[in-house]
Short mmCIF file of C-alpha atoms and ligand atoms in Angstrom, two decimals:
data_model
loop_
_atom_site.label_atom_id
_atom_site.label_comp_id
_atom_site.label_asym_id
_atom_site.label_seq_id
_atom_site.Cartn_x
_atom_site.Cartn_y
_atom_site.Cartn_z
CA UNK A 1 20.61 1.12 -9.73
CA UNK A 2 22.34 0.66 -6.07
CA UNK A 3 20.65 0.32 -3.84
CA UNK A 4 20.78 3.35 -1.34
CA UNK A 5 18.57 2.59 1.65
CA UNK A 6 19.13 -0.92 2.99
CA UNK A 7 21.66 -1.65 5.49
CA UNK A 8 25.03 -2.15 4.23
CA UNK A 9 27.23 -4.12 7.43
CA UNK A 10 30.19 -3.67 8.65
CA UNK A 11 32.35 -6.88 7.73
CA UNK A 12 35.70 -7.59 9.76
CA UNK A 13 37.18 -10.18 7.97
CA UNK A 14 39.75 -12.45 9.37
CA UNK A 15 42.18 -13.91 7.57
CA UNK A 16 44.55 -16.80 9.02
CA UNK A 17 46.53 -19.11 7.96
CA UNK A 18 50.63 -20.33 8.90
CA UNK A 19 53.07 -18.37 8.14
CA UNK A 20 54.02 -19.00 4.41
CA UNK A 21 51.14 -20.35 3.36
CA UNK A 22 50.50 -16.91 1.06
CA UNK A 23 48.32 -15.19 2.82
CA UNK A 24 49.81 -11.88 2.53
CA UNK A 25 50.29 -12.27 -1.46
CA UNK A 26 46.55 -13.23 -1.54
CA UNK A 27 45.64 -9.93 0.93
CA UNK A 28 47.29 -7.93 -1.47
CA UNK A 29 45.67 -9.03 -4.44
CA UNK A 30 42.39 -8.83 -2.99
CA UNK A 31 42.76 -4.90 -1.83
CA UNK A 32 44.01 -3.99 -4.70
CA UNK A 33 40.47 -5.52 -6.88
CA UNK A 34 38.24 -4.38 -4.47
CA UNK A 35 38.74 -0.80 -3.12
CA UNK A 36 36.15 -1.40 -0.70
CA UNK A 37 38.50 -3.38 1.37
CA UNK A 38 40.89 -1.75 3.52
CA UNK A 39 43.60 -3.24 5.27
CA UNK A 40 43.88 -3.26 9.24
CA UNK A 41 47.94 -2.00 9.73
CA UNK A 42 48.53 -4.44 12.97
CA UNK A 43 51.00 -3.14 15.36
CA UNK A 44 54.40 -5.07 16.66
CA UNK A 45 57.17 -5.60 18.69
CA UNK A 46 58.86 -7.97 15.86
CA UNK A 47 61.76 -5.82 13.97
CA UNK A 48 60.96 -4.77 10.47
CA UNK A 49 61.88 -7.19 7.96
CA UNK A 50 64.09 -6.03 4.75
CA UNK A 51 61.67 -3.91 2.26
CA UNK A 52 59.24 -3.33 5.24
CA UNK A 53 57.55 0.30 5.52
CA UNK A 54 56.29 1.33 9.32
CA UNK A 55 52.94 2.96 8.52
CA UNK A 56 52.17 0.18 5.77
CA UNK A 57 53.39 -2.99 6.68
CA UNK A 58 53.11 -2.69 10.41
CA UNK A 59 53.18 -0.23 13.58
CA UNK A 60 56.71 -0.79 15.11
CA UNK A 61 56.36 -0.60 18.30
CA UNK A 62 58.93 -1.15 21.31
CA UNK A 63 58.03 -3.88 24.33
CA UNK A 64 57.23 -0.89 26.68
CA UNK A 65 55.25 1.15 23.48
CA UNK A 66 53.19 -2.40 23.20
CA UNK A 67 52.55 -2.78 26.63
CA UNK A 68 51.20 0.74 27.71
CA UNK A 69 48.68 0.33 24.50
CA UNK A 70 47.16 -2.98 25.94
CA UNK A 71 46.76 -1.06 29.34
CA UNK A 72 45.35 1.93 27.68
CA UNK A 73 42.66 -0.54 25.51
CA UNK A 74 43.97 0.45 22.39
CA UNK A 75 44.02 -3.34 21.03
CA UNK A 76 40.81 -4.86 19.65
CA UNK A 77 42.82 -7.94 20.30
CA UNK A 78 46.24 -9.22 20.91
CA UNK A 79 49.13 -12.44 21.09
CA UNK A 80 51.90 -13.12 21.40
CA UNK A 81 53.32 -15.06 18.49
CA UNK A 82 56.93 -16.56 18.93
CA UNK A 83 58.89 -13.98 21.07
CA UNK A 84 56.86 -10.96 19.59
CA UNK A 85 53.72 -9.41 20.38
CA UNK A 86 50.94 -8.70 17.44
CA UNK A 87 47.77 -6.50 18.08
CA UNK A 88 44.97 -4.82 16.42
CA UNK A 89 44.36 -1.47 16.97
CA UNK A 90 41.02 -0.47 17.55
CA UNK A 91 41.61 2.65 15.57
CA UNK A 92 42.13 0.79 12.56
CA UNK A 93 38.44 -0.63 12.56
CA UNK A 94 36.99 2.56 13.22
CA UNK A 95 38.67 4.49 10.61
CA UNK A 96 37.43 1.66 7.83
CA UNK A 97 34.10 2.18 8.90
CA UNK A 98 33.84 5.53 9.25
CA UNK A 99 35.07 5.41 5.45
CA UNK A 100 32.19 2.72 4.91
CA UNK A 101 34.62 -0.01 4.27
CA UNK A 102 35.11 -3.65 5.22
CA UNK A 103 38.43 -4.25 7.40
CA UNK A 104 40.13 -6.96 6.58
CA UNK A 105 42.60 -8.90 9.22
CA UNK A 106 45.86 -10.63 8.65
CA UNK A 107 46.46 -11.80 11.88
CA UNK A 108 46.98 -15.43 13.94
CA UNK A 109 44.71 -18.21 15.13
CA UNK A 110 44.28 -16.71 18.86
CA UNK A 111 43.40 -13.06 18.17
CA UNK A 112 41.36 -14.79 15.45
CA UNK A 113 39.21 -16.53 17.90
CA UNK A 114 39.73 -13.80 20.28
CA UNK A 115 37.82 -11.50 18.04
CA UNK A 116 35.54 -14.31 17.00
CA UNK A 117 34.33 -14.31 20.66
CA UNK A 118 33.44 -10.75 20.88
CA UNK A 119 30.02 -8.41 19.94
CA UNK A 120 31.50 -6.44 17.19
CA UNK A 121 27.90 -5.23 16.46
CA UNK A 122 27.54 -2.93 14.11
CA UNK A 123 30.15 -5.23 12.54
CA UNK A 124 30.35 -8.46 11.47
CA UNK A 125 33.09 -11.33 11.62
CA UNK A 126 34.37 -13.76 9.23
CA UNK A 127 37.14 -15.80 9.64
CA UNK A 128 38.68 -17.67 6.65
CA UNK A 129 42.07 -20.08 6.77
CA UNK A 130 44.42 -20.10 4.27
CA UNK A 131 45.32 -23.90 4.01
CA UNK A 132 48.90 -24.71 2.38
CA UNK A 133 49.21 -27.15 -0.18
CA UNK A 134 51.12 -29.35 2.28
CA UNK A 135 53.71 -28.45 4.95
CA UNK A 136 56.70 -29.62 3.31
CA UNK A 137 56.13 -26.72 0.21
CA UNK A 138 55.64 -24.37 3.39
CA UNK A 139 59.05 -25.20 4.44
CA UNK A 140 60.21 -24.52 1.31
CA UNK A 141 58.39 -21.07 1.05
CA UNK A 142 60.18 -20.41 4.42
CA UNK A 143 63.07 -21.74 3.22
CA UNK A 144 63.22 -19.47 -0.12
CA UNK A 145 61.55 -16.56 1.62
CA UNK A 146 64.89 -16.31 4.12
CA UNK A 147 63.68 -13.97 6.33
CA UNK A 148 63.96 -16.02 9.47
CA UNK A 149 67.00 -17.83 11.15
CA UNK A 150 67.12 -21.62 11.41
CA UNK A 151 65.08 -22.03 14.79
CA UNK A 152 62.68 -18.98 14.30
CA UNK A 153 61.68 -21.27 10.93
CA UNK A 154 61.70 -24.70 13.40
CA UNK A 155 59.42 -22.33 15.76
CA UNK A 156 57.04 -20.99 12.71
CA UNK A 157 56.68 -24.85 11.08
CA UNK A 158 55.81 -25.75 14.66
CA UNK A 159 53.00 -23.12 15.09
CA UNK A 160 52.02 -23.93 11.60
CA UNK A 161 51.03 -27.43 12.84
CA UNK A 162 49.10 -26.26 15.95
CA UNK A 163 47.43 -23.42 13.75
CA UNK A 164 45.94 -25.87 11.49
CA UNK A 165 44.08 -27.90 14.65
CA UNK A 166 42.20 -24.57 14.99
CA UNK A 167 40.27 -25.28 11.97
CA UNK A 168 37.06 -25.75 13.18
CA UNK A 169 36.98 -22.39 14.59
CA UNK A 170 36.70 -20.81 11.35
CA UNK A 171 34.03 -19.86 9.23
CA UNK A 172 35.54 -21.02 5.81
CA UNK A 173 38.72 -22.12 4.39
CA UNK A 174 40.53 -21.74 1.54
CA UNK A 175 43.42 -23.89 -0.41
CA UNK A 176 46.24 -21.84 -1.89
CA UNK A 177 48.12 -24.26 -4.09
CA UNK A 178 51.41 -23.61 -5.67
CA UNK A 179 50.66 -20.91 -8.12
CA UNK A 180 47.12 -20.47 -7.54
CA UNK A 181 46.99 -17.36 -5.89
CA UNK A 182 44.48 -16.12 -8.30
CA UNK A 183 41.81 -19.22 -7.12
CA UNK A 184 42.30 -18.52 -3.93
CA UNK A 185 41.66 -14.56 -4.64
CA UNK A 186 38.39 -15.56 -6.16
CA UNK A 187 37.68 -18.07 -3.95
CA UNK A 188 37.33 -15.59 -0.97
CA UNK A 189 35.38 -12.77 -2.93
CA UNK A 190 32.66 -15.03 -3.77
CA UNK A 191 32.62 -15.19 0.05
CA UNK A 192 32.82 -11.78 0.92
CA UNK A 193 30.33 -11.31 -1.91
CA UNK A 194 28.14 -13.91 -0.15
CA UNK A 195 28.71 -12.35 3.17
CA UNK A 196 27.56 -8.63 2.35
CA UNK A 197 24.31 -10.56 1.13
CA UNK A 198 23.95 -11.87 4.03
CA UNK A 199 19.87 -11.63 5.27
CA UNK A 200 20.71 -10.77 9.13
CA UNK A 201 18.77 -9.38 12.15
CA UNK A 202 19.82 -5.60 11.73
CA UNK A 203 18.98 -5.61 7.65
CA UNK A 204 15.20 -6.86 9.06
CA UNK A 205 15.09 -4.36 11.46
CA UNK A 206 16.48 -1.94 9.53
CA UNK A 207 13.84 -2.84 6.24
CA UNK A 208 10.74 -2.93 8.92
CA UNK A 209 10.28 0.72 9.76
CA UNK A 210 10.77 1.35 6.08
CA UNK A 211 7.17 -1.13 5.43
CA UNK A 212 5.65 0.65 8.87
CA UNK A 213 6.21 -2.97 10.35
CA UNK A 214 6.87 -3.17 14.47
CA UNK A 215 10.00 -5.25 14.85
CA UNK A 216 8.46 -6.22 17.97
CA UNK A 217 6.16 -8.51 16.46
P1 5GP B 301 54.95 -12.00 10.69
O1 5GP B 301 56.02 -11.85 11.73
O2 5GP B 301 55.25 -13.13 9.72
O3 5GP B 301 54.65 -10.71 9.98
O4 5GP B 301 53.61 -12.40 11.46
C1 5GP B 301 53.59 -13.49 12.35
C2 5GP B 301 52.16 -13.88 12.64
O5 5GP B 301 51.51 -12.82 13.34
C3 5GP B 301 51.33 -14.12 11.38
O6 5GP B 301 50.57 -15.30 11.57
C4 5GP B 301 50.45 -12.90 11.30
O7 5GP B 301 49.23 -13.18 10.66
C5 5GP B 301 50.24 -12.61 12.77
N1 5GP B 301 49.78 -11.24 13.03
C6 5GP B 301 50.06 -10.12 12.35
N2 5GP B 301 49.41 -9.07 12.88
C7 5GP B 301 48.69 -9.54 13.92
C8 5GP B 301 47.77 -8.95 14.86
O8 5GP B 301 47.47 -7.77 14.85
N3 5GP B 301 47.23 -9.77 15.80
C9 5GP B 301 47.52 -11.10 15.87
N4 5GP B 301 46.90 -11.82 16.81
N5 5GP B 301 48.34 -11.69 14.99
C10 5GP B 301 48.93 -10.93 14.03
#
């Protein structure tokens, strides 16, 4: 039988990785298994891409649009990433909870850590990094993909490189190999899995009034 009274967190879970290495293929495979997942919709100032839905993909927003939500607070965090901006909206945590669902975060190695370094409490973080197979089969995922000009792709293989320093920042990592979406899928809801088992200090202090224990000793 579930279990009904313990405390179930809050998980905000962070995924990274540079661009191409998969990360929105795996994303989408894991919210579509696990219905307890819901995506965070970032906004941006980046131009939709062919195929891309405002609403679902991203917020579109203009330069000015962007701007006026960082002064109003709206962001939980924000970069810029190339010549675009990228943010979080707060709103978009809030609503997954309030539906008692874990958020989970596409989004790039300094809004990572940027959310890494905040109280989220009553949520959690985890960060994970997607790792490519190597960078020469991101290239060519770039490459095929054809979504970006010649120097935007010079730019993104660039970042790619200085993303992948910021490894030790992260909580886990992950490999996605050519055609192994599916490991990598599983790989990161055993983690999850682990995660939401997690034995922290609110379950304690929410399982001691329940055995007439004072937390305070
Ligand atoms: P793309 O233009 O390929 O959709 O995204 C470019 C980069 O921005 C990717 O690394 C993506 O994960 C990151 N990104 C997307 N949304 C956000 C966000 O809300 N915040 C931050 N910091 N990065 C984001």
């Amino acid at each position: 039988m579930a279990n009904t009274y313990l405390y179930k967190p809050h998980l905000v879970i962070v995924i990274s990785g540079p661009s191409g290495s998969g990360k929105s293929t795996v994303i989408d495979a894991l919210c579509k298994a696990d219905e307890t997942l819901q995506l965070s919709v970032s906004a941006t100032t980046r131009k939709p891409r062919r195929g891309e839905v405002a609403g679902v993909d991203y917020h579109f927003l203009s330069k000015t649009e962007f701007e006026k939500s960082i002064r109003q607070d709206h962001f939980l965090e924000w970069a810029a990433y190339g010549d675009n901006l990228y943010g979080t909206p707060k709103s978009e945590i809030a609503d997954a909870r309030e539906a008692g669902k874990d958020s989970i975060l596409e989004i790039e190695v300094k809004g990572s850590l940027e959310i890494r370094a905040q109280d989220l409490a009553p949520a959690r973080s985890i960060l994970i990094f997607i790792v490519p197979p190597s960078f020469a089969t991101l290239e060519k995922r770039l490459r095929r993909r054809d979504t970006e000009s010649e120097s935007e792709l010079k730019q993104r293989l660039d970042i790619a490189k200085s993303e992948v320093r910021e490894i030790q920042h992260y909580n886990y990592w992950v490999s996605n190999p050519q055609g192994g979406v599916k490991q990598a899928v599983q790989q990161i809801q055993t983690i999850i899995g682990a995660e939401r088992s997690r034995v922290d200090a609110k379950l304690i202090e929410t399982i001691n009034p329940l055995l007439g224990v004072d937390s305070e000793n």
